[in-house]
Amino acid sequence: MLASCEPTRPQPTTMTLLMKASFALRSVFPPPRRANGFAAVIIAVLRALPRGNSPRAQNGYTDAMRETRAEKAVMDKPKPATAETPEDKDKSRGFLDFLRPVRRDAPSEEELLDLMDENAEIQEDEKRMIRDILGLADMAVREIMTPRVDMMLVEDCESCLVALERMRGTGYSRLPVYHDDIDGIVGIVHYKDLIGPLMDGRTDEPVTKYMYDALFVPETKDVVPLLGEMQEQRQQMAIVVDEYGGTDGLITVEDIVEEIVGEIMDETDADDEMITLVEAGVWRADGRISTDDAIELGWPVTDSDDYETIAGWLLATLDYVPKPGDELEIGGYQFRIERMRRRRISTVRVQKLA
């Protein structure tokens, strides 16, 4: 077989692609660190897919993949920062918009997943992350928000000291501020804005003096556009409202990111925070705590070879996949599902009944 005389195009390294993608994404995600992170995710997805080694790739799928918006944004020369692109006009669509195909023969989401499954080099945890990334496109805010019954708030008439004590007790760095009732959210307060009054001995000042405006979003809003909107407005928390304008819950950037990478433990999180004492007789527990730990606390949890965690015990006891707000009363205790990660129980509120 004669060798082709056509000059071969040098294949860029992953680092080169990462640098180009990061630069191209900065018009959509201005902070360089965030652009770098989204670029890394996109390159990981594109690098993971076959490049002509399978029959499907040789039949046009590889060429289609090279024409996705993500690859086009990486390979094309980045436009000047002042140039307006279609993506600039709709920044809230987020990084998944780069995975949207621009050619009619580009593979669908199902075909992308099939291609991924055919590649034996991709680890299972990497496949899970890619599936979660694609799954975000069809996810609404209400699916991952913290419901209103589990929100921690501070009233507008309360002092900075009260807010700080509540933050210390819950471990939250931000708290919604309300007037009269939970449906009257008037702002959000961050602990860093309360450090000054604490140091100056002005902790009796009202918390409203240091709060900032809250971002309100409907419960039906898709997660991906919300992520872009929160980044554009530099908001880490948004208040979710129902069709009548009442407070339905809250959602944070961390909630969205955890849908991809799993639970995030930062430098302020300790291992013992898997179980938090909210008040006397009330705990907030991570679904991953072992049944042995739960039994040691006196909870009416049974041990079995079929499961190892409290989440597994709840699934076996309920015999269905619960949703946030579902409750189980057993042995003088109430177990309420606070948060779900897809079909996995993430957080449980446990209360000893009188």
JSON list of N, CA and C in Angstrom, two decimals, residues 46 49-51 57 60-72 99-103 105-107 112:
[
{"chain": "A", "resi": 46, "resn": "LEU", "atom": "N", "xyz": [-14.17, 15.03, 25.18]},
{"chain": "A", "resi": 46, "resn": "LEU", "atom": "CA", "xyz": [-13.80, 14.87, 23.78]},
{"chain": "A", "resi": 46, "resn": "LEU", "atom": "C", "xyz": [-12.65, 13.88, 23.61]},
{"chain": "A", "resi": 49, "resn": "LEU", "atom": "N", "xyz": [-13.71, 10.04, 23.77]},
{"chain": "A", "resi": 49, "resn": "LEU", "atom": "CA", "xyz": [-14.45, 9.40, 22.69]},
{"chain": "A", "resi": 49, "resn": "LEU", "atom": "C", "xyz": [-13.50, 8.89, 21.61]},
{"chain": "A", "resi": 50, "resn": "PRO", "atom": "N", "xyz": [-13.88, 7.84, 20.89]},
{"chain": "A", "resi": 50, "resn": "PRO", "atom": "CA", "xyz": [-13.02, 7.25, 19.86]},
{"chain": "A", "resi": 50, "resn": "PRO", "atom": "C", "xyz": [-12.69, 8.24, 18.76]},
{"chain": "A", "resi": 51, "resn": "ARG", "atom": "N", "xyz": [-11.51, 8.08, 18.15]},
{"chain": "A", "resi": 51, "resn": "ARG", "atom": "CA", "xyz": [-11.06, 8.97, 17.08]},
{"chain": "A", "resi": 51, "resn": "ARG", "atom": "C", "xyz": [-10.76, 8.18, 15.81]},
{"chain": "A", "resi": 57, "resn": "ALA", "atom": "N", "xyz": [-16.82, 5.11, 14.16]},
{"chain": "A", "resi": 57, "resn": "ALA", "atom": "CA", "xyz": [-16.06, 6.34, 13.98]},
{"chain": "A", "resi": 57, "resn": "ALA", "atom": "C", "xyz": [-15.65, 6.49, 12.53]},
{"chain": "A", "resi": 60, "resn": "GLY", "atom": "N", "xyz": [-18.12, 8.16, 9.85]},
{"chain": "A", "resi": 60, "resn": "GLY", "atom": "CA", "xyz": [-18.54, 9.55, 9.89]},
{"chain": "A", "resi": 60, "resn": "GLY", "atom": "C", "xyz": [-18.73, 10.12, 11.26]},
{"chain": "A", "resi": 61, "resn": "TYR", "atom": "N", "xyz": [-18.76, 9.28, 12.28]},
{"chain": "A", "resi": 61, "resn": "TYR", "atom": "CA", "xyz": [-19.02, 9.79, 13.63]},
{"chain": "A", "resi": 61, "resn": "TYR", "atom": "C", "xyz": [-17.85, 10.63, 14.13]},
{"chain": "A", "resi": 62, "resn": "THR", "atom": "N", "xyz": [-16.63, 10.22, 13.76]},
{"chain": "A", "resi": 62, "resn": "THR", "atom": "CA", "xyz": [-15.48, 10.99, 14.21]},
{"chain": "A", "resi": 62, "resn": "THR", "atom": "C", "xyz": [-15.50, 12.38, 13.61]},
{"chain": "A", "resi": 63, "resn": "ASP", "atom": "N", "xyz": [-15.79, 12.46, 12.29]},
{"chain": "A", "resi": 63, "resn": "ASP", "atom": "CA", "xyz": [-15.85, 13.78, 11.66]},
{"chain": "A", "resi": 63, "resn": "ASP", "atom": "C", "xyz": [-16.93, 14.63, 12.29]},
{"chain": "A", "resi": 64, "resn": "ALA", "atom": "N", "xyz": [-18.05, 14.01, 12.60]},
{"chain": "A", "resi": 64, "resn": "ALA", "atom": "CA", "xyz": [-19.13, 14.76, 13.24]},
{"chain": "A", "resi": 64, "resn": "ALA", "atom": "C", "xyz": [-18.70, 15.28, 14.60]},
{"chain": "A", "resi": 65, "resn": "MET", "atom": "N", "xyz": [-17.99, 14.44, 15.34]},
{"chain": "A", "resi": 65, "resn": "MET", "atom": "CA", "xyz": [-17.53, 14.87, 16.66]},
{"chain": "A", "resi": 65, "resn": "MET", "atom": "C", "xyz": [-16.58, 16.05, 16.54]},
{"chain": "A", "resi": 66, "resn": "ARG", "atom": "N", "xyz": [-15.76, 16.06, 15.49]},
{"chain": "A", "resi": 66, "resn": "ARG", "atom": "CA", "xyz": [-14.80, 17.16, 15.34]},
{"chain": "A", "resi": 66, "resn": "ARG", "atom": "C", "xyz": [-15.49, 18.47, 15.02]},
{"chain": "A", "resi": 67, "resn": "GLU", "atom": "N", "xyz": [-16.76, 18.37, 14.61]},
{"chain": "A", "resi": 67, "resn": "GLU", "atom": "CA", "xyz": [-17.48, 19.58, 14.26]},
{"chain": "A", "resi": 67, "resn": "GLU", "atom": "C", "xyz": [-18.44, 20.04, 15.35]},
{"chain": "A", "resi": 68, "resn": "THR", "atom": "N", "xyz": [-18.34, 19.45, 16.52]},
{"chain": "A", "resi": 68, "resn": "THR", "atom": "CA", "xyz": [-19.17, 19.96, 17.61]},
{"chain": "A", "resi": 68, "resn": "THR", "atom": "C", "xyz": [-18.68, 21.33, 18.01]},
{"chain": "A", "resi": 69, "resn": "ARG", "atom": "N", "xyz": [-19.51, 22.06, 18.68]},
{"chain": "A", "resi": 69, "resn": "ARG", "atom": "CA", "xyz": [-19.13, 23.41, 19.09]},
{"chain": "A", "resi": 69, "resn": "ARG", "atom": "C", "xyz": [-17.94, 23.38, 20.03]},
{"chain": "A", "resi": 70, "resn": "ALA", "atom": "N", "xyz": [-17.86, 22.35, 20.84]},
{"chain": "A", "resi": 70, "resn": "ALA", "atom": "CA", "xyz": [-16.74, 22.29, 21.77]},
{"chain": "A", "resi": 70, "resn": "ALA", "atom": "C", "xyz": [-15.42, 22.21, 21.01]},
{"chain": "A", "resi": 71, "resn": "GLU", "atom": "N", "xyz": [-15.35, 21.28, 20.02]},
{"chain": "A", "resi": 71, "resn": "GLU", "atom": "CA", "xyz": [-14.11, 21.13, 19.27]},
{"chain": "A", "resi": 71, "resn": "GLU", "atom": "C", "xyz": [-13.84, 22.38, 18.43]},
{"chain": "A", "resi": 72, "resn": "LYS", "atom": "N", "xyz": [-14.88, 22.98, 17.89]},
{"chain": "A", "resi": 72, "resn": "LYS", "atom": "CA", "xyz": [-14.71, 24.18, 17.08]},
{"chain": "A", "resi": 72, "resn": "LYS", "atom": "C", "xyz": [-14.15, 25.32, 17.92]},
{"chain": "A", "resi": 99, "resn": "LEU", "atom": "N", "xyz": [-21.22, 21.43, 23.66]},
{"chain": "A", "resi": 99, "resn": "LEU", "atom": "CA", "xyz": [-21.36, 20.05, 23.23]},
{"chain": "A", "resi": 99, "resn": "LEU", "atom": "C", "xyz": [-22.49, 19.87, 22.23]},
{"chain": "A", "resi": 100, "resn": "ARG", "atom": "N", "xyz": [-23.25, 20.94, 21.99]},
{"chain": "A", "resi": 100, "resn": "ARG", "atom": "CA", "xyz": [-24.38, 20.84, 21.06]},
{"chain": "A", "resi": 100, "resn": "ARG", "atom": "C", "xyz": [-23.84, 20.74, 19.63]},
{"chain": "A", "resi": 101, "resn": "PRO", "atom": "N", "xyz": [-24.24, 19.72, 18.86]},
{"chain": "A", "resi": 101, "resn": "PRO", "atom": "CA", "xyz": [-23.71, 19.56, 17.52]},
{"chain": "A", "resi": 101, "resn": "PRO", "atom": "C", "xyz": [-24.19, 20.64, 16.57]},
{"chain": "A", "resi": 102, "resn": "VAL", "atom": "N", "xyz": [-23.34, 21.02, 15.62]},
{"chain": "A", "resi": 102, "resn": "VAL", "atom": "CA", "xyz": [-23.70, 22.01, 14.63]},
{"chain": "A", "resi": 102, "resn": "VAL", "atom": "C", "xyz": [-23.94, 21.38, 13.26]},
{"chain": "A", "resi": 103, "resn": "ARG", "atom": "N", "xyz": [-23.66, 20.10, 13.12]},
{"chain": "A", "resi": 103, "resn": "ARG", "atom": "CA", "xyz": [-23.91, 19.41, 11.87]},
{"chain": "A", "resi": 103, "resn": "ARG", "atom": "C", "xyz": [-25.06, 18.44, 12.03]},
{"chain": "A", "resi": 105, "resn": "ASP", "atom": "N", "xyz": [-25.39, 15.53, 10.93]},
{"chain": "A", "resi": 105, "resn": "ASP", "atom": "CA", "xyz": [-25.02, 14.14, 11.14]},
{"chain": "A", "resi": 105, "resn": "ASP", "atom": "C", "xyz": [-24.25, 13.94, 12.43]},
{"chain": "A", "resi": 106, "resn": "ALA", "atom": "N", "xyz": [-24.20, 14.96, 13.30]},
{"chain": "A", "resi": 106, "resn": "ALA", "atom": "CA", "xyz": [-23.52, 14.80, 14.58]},
{"chain": "A", "resi": 106, "resn": "ALA", "atom": "C", "xyz": [-24.31, 13.83, 15.45]},
{"chain": "A", "resi": 107, "resn": "PRO", "atom": "N", "xyz": [-23.62, 13.05, 16.28]},
{"chain": "A", "resi": 107, "resn": "PRO", "atom": "CA", "xyz": [-24.30, 12.04, 17.07]},
{"chain": "A", "resi": 107, "resn": "PRO", "atom": "C", "xyz": [-25.20, 12.62, 18.14]},
{"chain": "A", "resi": 112, "resn": "LEU", "atom": "N", "xyz": [-23.56, 9.27, 21.67]},
{"chain": "A", "resi": 112, "resn": "LEU", "atom": "CA", "xyz": [-22.35, 9.63, 22.40]},
{"chain": "A", "resi": 112, "resn": "LEU", "atom": "C", "xyz": [-22.10, 8.65, 23.54]}
]
